[in-house]
Tab-separated table of C-alpha atoms in Angstrom:
chain	number	residue	atom	x	y	z
Y	1	UNK	CA	50.422	54.801	5.868
Y	2	UNK	CA	52.222	57.449	3.790
Y	3	UNK	CA	52.926	56.619	-0.020
Y	4	UNK	CA	56.651	55.892	0.607
Y	5	UNK	CA	55.942	53.188	3.294
Y	6	UNK	CA	53.095	51.762	0.977
Y	7	UNK	CA	55.441	51.789	-2.009
Y	8	UNK	CA	57.921	50.029	0.173
Y	9	UNK	CA	55.378	47.376	1.188
Y	10	UNK	CA	54.509	46.631	-2.509
Y	11	UNK	CA	58.274	46.110	-3.173
Y	12	UNK	CA	58.796	43.712	-0.262
Y	13	UNK	CA	56.090	41.535	-1.852
Y	14	UNK	CA	57.412	42.109	-5.311
Y	15	UNK	CA	54.508	43.641	-6.631
Y	16	UNK	CA	53.884	46.988	-8.565
Y	17	UNK	CA	51.962	49.568	-6.769
Y	18	UNK	CA	48.967	49.329	-9.302
Y	19	UNK	CA	48.755	45.571	-8.512
Y	20	UNK	CA	45.165	44.238	-8.226
Y	21	UNK	CA	43.476	42.938	-5.194
Y	22	UNK	CA	43.477	39.531	-6.701
Y	23	UNK	CA	47.250	39.625	-7.316
Y	24	UNK	CA	47.644	40.772	-3.858
Y	25	UNK	CA	45.567	37.859	-2.372
Y	26	UNK	CA	47.122	35.436	-4.712
Y	27	UNK	CA	50.520	36.342	-3.335
Y	28	UNK	CA	49.201	36.171	0.340
Y	29	UNK	CA	48.005	32.543	-0.327
Y	30	UNK	CA	51.431	31.518	-1.660
Y	31	UNK	CA	52.949	32.943	1.382
Y	32	UNK	CA	50.568	31.089	3.832
Y	33	UNK	CA	51.322	27.874	2.071
Y	34	UNK	CA	55.055	28.522	2.429
Y	35	UNK	CA	54.648	29.276	5.934
Y	36	UNK	CA	53.163	25.875	6.789
Y	37	UNK	CA	56.225	24.192	5.418
Y	38	UNK	CA	58.203	22.144	8.119
Y	39	UNK	CA	61.531	22.690	6.296
Y	40	UNK	CA	61.786	26.286	6.600
Y	41	UNK	CA	65.054	27.777	7.640
Y	42	UNK	CA	64.912	30.747	10.105
Y	43	UNK	CA	65.998	33.248	7.172
Y	44	UNK	CA	62.972	31.879	5.084
Y	45	UNK	CA	60.584	32.051	8.041
Y	46	UNK	CA	61.692	35.798	8.754
Y	47	UNK	CA	61.339	36.713	5.049
Y	48	UNK	CA	57.762	35.167	5.003
Y	49	UNK	CA	56.743	37.088	8.115
Y	50	UNK	CA	58.102	40.339	6.687
Y	51	UNK	CA	55.880	39.851	3.527
Y	52	UNK	CA	52.961	38.882	5.441
Y	53	UNK	CA	53.166	42.171	7.465
Y	54	UNK	CA	53.730	44.127	4.199
Y	55	UNK	CA	50.490	42.344	3.048
Y	56	UNK	CA	48.686	43.447	6.094
Y	57	UNK	CA	49.854	47.127	5.775
Y	58	UNK	CA	48.690	47.274	2.227
Y	59	UNK	CA	45.308	45.841	2.972
Y	60	UNK	CA	44.784	48.076	6.028
Y	61	UNK	CA	45.506	51.247	4.008
Y	62	UNK	CA	43.208	50.135	1.207
Y	63	UNK	CA	40.426	49.724	3.866
Y	64	UNK	CA	41.155	52.900	5.407
Y	65	UNK	CA	40.827	54.786	2.051
Y	66	UNK	CA	37.395	53.058	1.287
Y	67	UNK	CA	36.255	54.014	4.828
Y	68	UNK	CA	37.242	57.581	4.336
Y	69	UNK	CA	35.582	57.779	0.888
Y	70	UNK	CA	32.324	56.115	2.229
Y	71	UNK	CA	32.298	58.641	5.140
Y	72	UNK	CA	32.802	61.550	2.610
Y	73	UNK	CA	29.770	60.435	0.603
Y	74	UNK	CA	27.722	59.684	3.596
Y	75	UNK	CA	27.870	63.484	4.761
Y	76	UNK	CA	28.094	65.219	1.575
Y	77	UNK	CA	24.251	65.281	1.530
Y	78	UNK	CA	24.322	67.452	4.733
Y	79	UNK	CA	26.091	70.152	2.875
Y	80	UNK	CA	27.630	72.878	5.338
Y	81	UNK	CA	26.106	70.685	8.165
Y	82	UNK	CA	28.301	67.770	7.428
Y	83	UNK	CA	30.782	68.509	10.150
Y	84	UNK	CA	27.909	68.743	12.698
Y	85	UNK	CA	26.286	65.542	11.379
Y	86	UNK	CA	29.643	63.636	11.628
Y	87	UNK	CA	30.164	64.970	15.144
Y	88	UNK	CA	26.851	63.694	16.172
Y	89	UNK	CA	27.375	60.411	14.584
Y	90	UNK	CA	30.754	60.064	16.371
Y	91	UNK	CA	29.147	60.800	19.620
Y	92	UNK	CA	26.761	58.042	19.265
Y	93	UNK	CA	29.360	55.771	17.907
Y	94	UNK	CA	31.568	56.293	20.978
Y	95	UNK	CA	28.801	56.394	23.627
Y	96	UNK	CA	26.483	53.847	21.961
Y	97	UNK	CA	27.262	51.071	24.396
Y	98	UNK	CA	26.581	53.409	27.303
Y	99	UNK	CA	23.273	54.540	25.796
Y	100	UNK	CA	22.163	50.951	25.085
Y	101	UNK	CA	23.327	49.844	28.647
Y	102	UNK	CA	21.245	52.722	30.211
Y	103	UNK	CA	18.198	51.630	28.000
Y	104	UNK	CA	18.696	48.030	29.134
Y	105	UNK	CA	19.044	48.947	32.822
Y	106	UNK	CA	15.778	51.011	32.768
Y	107	UNK	CA	14.164	48.149	30.903
Y	108	UNK	CA	15.464	45.652	33.507
Y	109	UNK	CA	14.189	47.747	36.385
Y	110	UNK	CA	10.788	48.081	34.911
Y	111	UNK	CA	10.740	44.479	34.091
Y	112	UNK	CA	12.006	43.437	37.580
Y	113	UNK	CA	9.476	45.598	39.261
Y	114	UNK	CA	6.643	44.084	37.226
Y	115	UNK	CA	7.719	40.677	37.827
Y	116	UNK	CA	8.061	41.218	41.571
Y	117	UNK	CA	4.391	42.827	41.642
Y	118	UNK	CA	3.057	39.688	39.619
Y	119	UNK	CA	4.989	37.507	42.013
Y	120	UNK	CA	3.256	39.043	44.966
Y	121	UNK	CA	-0.198	38.902	43.211
Y	122	UNK	CA	0.524	35.160	42.355
Y	123	UNK	CA	1.473	34.477	46.147
Y	124	UNK	CA	-1.721	36.188	47.221
Y	125	UNK	CA	-3.627	33.967	44.813
Y	126	UNK	CA	-2.118	30.785	45.995
Y	127	UNK	CA	-2.571	31.679	49.655
Y	128	UNK	CA	-6.207	32.174	49.165
Y	129	UNK	CA	-6.565	28.799	47.589
Y	130	UNK	CA	-7.430	25.569	49.517
Y	131	UNK	CA	-4.486	23.219	50.333
Y	132	UNK	CA	-3.622	20.663	47.800
Y	133	UNK	CA	-5.085	17.211	48.249
Y	134	UNK	CA	-3.074	15.609	45.434
Y	135	UNK	CA	-0.209	16.648	43.189
Y	136	UNK	CA	-0.172	15.097	39.866
Y	137	UNK	CA	2.251	14.751	37.028
Y	138	UNK	CA	0.285	13.721	33.897
Y	139	UNK	CA	2.862	12.597	31.325
Y	140	UNK	CA	2.124	11.164	27.919
Y	141	UNK	CA	0.221	12.058	24.629
Y	142	UNK	CA	-2.481	14.160	26.353
Y	143	UNK	CA	-4.135	17.469	25.146
Y	144	UNK	CA	-6.133	20.050	27.098
Y	145	UNK	CA	-8.342	22.529	25.713
Y	146	UNK	CA	-6.284	25.756	26.123
Y	147	UNK	CA	-9.154	27.943	24.613
Y	148	UNK	CA	-11.553	26.846	27.509
Y	149	UNK	CA	-9.386	26.927	30.631
Y	150	UNK	CA	-6.740	24.268	29.737
Y	151	UNK	CA	-4.922	22.611	32.707
Y	152	UNK	CA	-6.905	24.751	35.187
Y	153	UNK	CA	-10.287	23.385	33.839
Y	154	UNK	CA	-8.820	19.909	33.923
Y	155	UNK	CA	-7.783	20.513	37.668
Y	156	UNK	CA	-11.218	21.741	38.568
Y	157	UNK	CA	-13.103	18.896	36.897
Y	158	UNK	CA	-10.851	16.147	38.473
Y	159	UNK	CA	-11.295	17.864	41.961
Y	160	UNK	CA	-14.955	17.932	41.631
Y	161	UNK	CA	-15.087	14.126	40.850
Y	162	UNK	CA	-13.310	13.030	44.099
Y	163	UNK	CA	-15.352	13.106	47.372
Y	164	UNK	CA	-13.914	15.555	49.996
Y	165	UNK	CA	-11.240	16.900	47.694
Y	166	UNK	CA	-10.961	20.588	47.359
Y	167	UNK	CA	-7.907	21.108	45.090
Y	168	UNK	CA	-5.727	18.981	42.817
Y	169	UNK	CA	-2.531	20.236	41.146
Y	170	UNK	CA	-1.664	18.982	37.766
Y	171	UNK	CA	1.710	19.303	35.768
Y	172	UNK	CA	1.171	18.366	32.096
Y	173	UNK	CA	3.976	17.003	30.233
Y	174	UNK	CA	3.322	16.318	26.813
Y	175	UNK	CA	5.252	13.443	25.225
Y	176	UNK	CA	4.952	12.268	21.544
Y	177	UNK	CA	3.614	8.981	20.453
Y	178	UNK	CA	6.379	6.298	20.722
Y	179	UNK	CA	7.447	4.769	17.439
Y	180	UNK	CA	6.792	8.146	15.448
Y	181	UNK	CA	9.623	9.937	13.651
Y	182	UNK	CA	10.678	12.605	16.331
Y	183	UNK	CA	10.902	16.201	15.401
Y	184	UNK	CA	13.095	18.758	17.104
Y	185	UNK	CA	10.141	19.813	19.001
Y	186	UNK	CA	9.371	16.267	20.220
Y	187	UNK	CA	12.957	15.736	21.545
Y	188	UNK	CA	12.679	19.109	23.311
Y	189	UNK	CA	9.436	17.931	24.876
Y	190	UNK	CA	11.305	14.692	26.088
Y	191	UNK	CA	14.117	16.578	27.444
Y	192	UNK	CA	11.874	18.902	29.417
Y	193	UNK	CA	9.907	16.035	30.788
Y	194	UNK	CA	13.164	14.229	31.891
Y	195	UNK	CA	14.214	17.309	33.777
Y	196	UNK	CA	10.767	17.947	35.513
Y	197	UNK	CA	10.309	14.219	36.575
Y	198	UNK	CA	13.956	14.145	37.995
Y	199	UNK	CA	13.286	17.328	39.969
Y	200	UNK	CA	9.704	17.050	41.253
Y	201	UNK	CA	7.894	14.558	43.685
Y	202	UNK	CA	4.219	14.427	42.840
Y	203	UNK	CA	1.829	12.115	44.736
Y	204	UNK	CA	0.869	10.298	41.571
Y	205	UNK	CA	1.728	10.020	37.976
Y	206	UNK	CA	-0.998	9.609	35.350
Y	207	UNK	CA	0.439	8.139	32.144
Y	208	UNK	CA	-0.333	6.463	28.837
Y	209	UNK	CA	1.124	2.898	28.263
Y	210	UNK	CA	4.496	4.096	26.334
Y	211	UNK	CA	5.191	6.617	29.027
Y	212	UNK	CA	4.575	4.149	31.862
Y	213	UNK	CA	6.959	1.730	30.211
Y	214	UNK	CA	9.485	4.602	29.965
Y	215	UNK	CA	9.135	5.706	33.608
Y	216	UNK	CA	8.631	2.360	35.398
Y	217	UNK	CA	12.131	1.662	34.799
Y	218	UNK	CA	13.369	4.640	36.925
Y	219	UNK	CA	12.315	3.209	40.238
Y	220	UNK	CA	9.863	6.088	41.072
Y	221	UNK	CA	6.677	3.970	41.204
Y	222	UNK	CA	5.430	2.286	44.259
Y	223	UNK	CA	4.471	-1.298	44.078
Y	224	UNK	CA	0.623	-1.730	44.335
Y	225	UNK	CA	0.522	-5.519	45.052
Y	226	UNK	CA	-0.714	-5.010	48.620
Y	227	UNK	CA	-3.477	-2.691	47.391
Y	228	UNK	CA	-4.366	-4.962	44.589
Y	229	UNK	CA	-4.912	-8.037	46.865
Y	230	UNK	CA	-6.427	-5.831	49.554
Y	231	UNK	CA	-8.363	-2.600	49.410
Y	232	UNK	CA	-8.809	-2.390	45.572
Y	233	UNK	CA	-9.317	-6.089	44.926
Y	234	UNK	CA	-13.048	-6.211	44.333
Y	235	UNK	CA	-12.755	-3.233	41.712
Y	236	UNK	CA	-9.969	-4.739	39.410
Y	237	UNK	CA	-9.794	-7.066	36.608
Y	238	UNK	CA	-6.671	-8.576	35.261
Y	239	UNK	CA	-6.988	-5.938	32.357
Y	240	UNK	CA	-6.713	-3.150	34.998
Y	241	UNK	CA	-3.352	-4.165	36.055
Y	242	UNK	CA	-0.173	-2.750	34.608
Y	243	UNK	CA	2.751	-4.569	35.765
Y	244	UNK	CA	6.568	-4.416	35.354
Y	245	UNK	CA	9.563	-6.292	36.550
Y	246	UNK	CA	11.453	-4.977	39.435
Y	247	UNK	CA	15.103	-4.292	39.238
Y	248	UNK	CA	15.390	-5.080	42.881
Y	249	UNK	CA	14.113	-8.739	43.114
Y	250	UNK	CA	13.683	-9.273	39.306
Y	251	UNK	CA	9.965	-10.205	39.962
Y	252	UNK	CA	6.933	-8.808	38.306
Y	253	UNK	CA	4.895	-6.271	40.285
Y	254	UNK	CA	1.828	-4.022	39.962
Y	255	UNK	CA	2.889	-0.467	39.517
Y	256	UNK	CA	-0.198	0.926	37.813
Y	257	UNK	CA	-3.902	0.795	37.610
Y	258	UNK	CA	-5.553	1.440	34.387
Y	259	UNK	CA	-8.944	3.692	34.718
Y	260	UNK	CA	-9.156	4.406	31.015
Y	261	UNK	CA	-12.747	3.026	30.893
Y	262	UNK	CA	-13.978	4.924	34.007
Y	263	UNK	CA	-16.898	7.185	33.194
Y	264	UNK	CA	-15.313	9.936	35.186
Y	265	UNK	CA	-12.307	9.901	32.768
Y	266	UNK	CA	-14.610	10.318	29.837
Y	267	UNK	CA	-16.139	13.405	31.408
Y	268	UNK	CA	-12.684	14.986	31.717
Y	269	UNK	CA	-11.812	17.873	29.508
Y	270	UNK	CA	-8.956	15.891	28.032
Y	271	UNK	CA	-7.675	14.230	24.951
Y	272	UNK	CA	-6.086	11.065	25.770
Y	273	UNK	CA	-5.499	7.313	24.704
Y	274	UNK	CA	-5.348	5.707	27.965
Y	275	UNK	CA	-4.793	6.680	31.639
Y	276	UNK	CA	-2.660	4.614	34.137
Y	277	UNK	CA	-2.526	5.939	37.605
Y	278	UNK	CA	0.861	5.058	39.694
Y	279	UNK	CA	1.801	6.076	43.138
Y	280	UNK	CA	5.189	7.602	43.693
Y	281	UNK	CA	7.275	5.719	46.219
Y	282	UNK	CA	7.476	8.751	48.580
Y	283	UNK	CA	3.914	10.117	47.918
Y	284	UNK	CA	2.970	12.379	50.817
Y	285	UNK	CA	-0.839	11.936	50.268
Y	286	UNK	CA	-0.916	8.271	49.685
Y	287	UNK	CA	-4.412	7.772	51.331
Y	288	UNK	CA	-5.852	10.437	49.000
Y	289	UNK	CA	-4.197	8.832	46.128
Y	290	UNK	CA	-5.885	5.648	46.903
Y	291	UNK	CA	-9.146	7.421	47.263
Y	292	UNK	CA	-8.834	8.759	43.916
Y	293	UNK	CA	-7.875	5.268	42.343
Y	294	UNK	CA	-10.941	3.767	44.178
Y	295	UNK	CA	-13.349	6.542	42.947
Y	296	UNK	CA	-12.414	5.985	39.334
Y	297	UNK	CA	-12.528	2.176	39.497
Y	298	UNK	CA	-15.964	2.462	41.071
Y	299	UNK	CA	-17.200	4.131	37.889
Y	300	UNK	CA	-15.832	1.654	35.509
Y	301	UNK	CA	-18.777	-0.117	33.759
Y	302	UNK	CA	-19.134	-3.819	34.635
Y	303	UNK	CA	-19.037	-6.403	31.868
Y	304	UNK	CA	-22.768	-6.975	32.225
Y	305	UNK	CA	-23.802	-3.311	31.915
């Protein structure tokens, strides 16, 4: 904006050309308050808009002058090469996005290639493994020793305990102790658990008591009444039975078997408070799940021991 137009903008606002920025902002605040009035006639509204445009012109001119001064100071250190430095800077300013996009594209190609190769390697590794005997979701306040194999070590230990098993697959879902003040991280763990449980179909769930109470209301657990009164009857005590009331018939059923006291559980590389085994309604390996429960129950010390 030339000086004449700038002078005219100040005149529109009723301010001298040497008015401070504070005076300018004060005038603008007054204009804004007036513009919000519901009783403005068309002439007043037009006048306010003209003054607001004048304010914008003055501010833009001031900012352009400041920018020009900053640019001059920035390049004066280059002396006679100031023009060249400014051109180089302009180039990167104009084409910066293209350069960044190019770098990102190259990085994405490298990352994608590595991810694909890693995927192939993982597929080869999985293909070499024996078939899964049981898929397990272990949800609750459980901890594995990540420095000594973590979940992999737990899978191997559990597989070795069950006769005839070659492989179990475990997905750990940490859930904080109920009743404690939940942190943001605890809430995130709960949300993750809900998402995983809603989208996966394991053969069995291993839970602690608070998590059992949380999950048993969802209808995912199979009633174990027939097993309790049949195949597993000789191995059970009343304390082993974990029950809940079914929403379908409003009757109490057994949905979990507590194996916390089993010697085998104590040998697992796992931090726990208790272990309750529940079968999923649509378990694909129901017979093997029953074998696992029976094996753990067989290793629960009798009262006389």
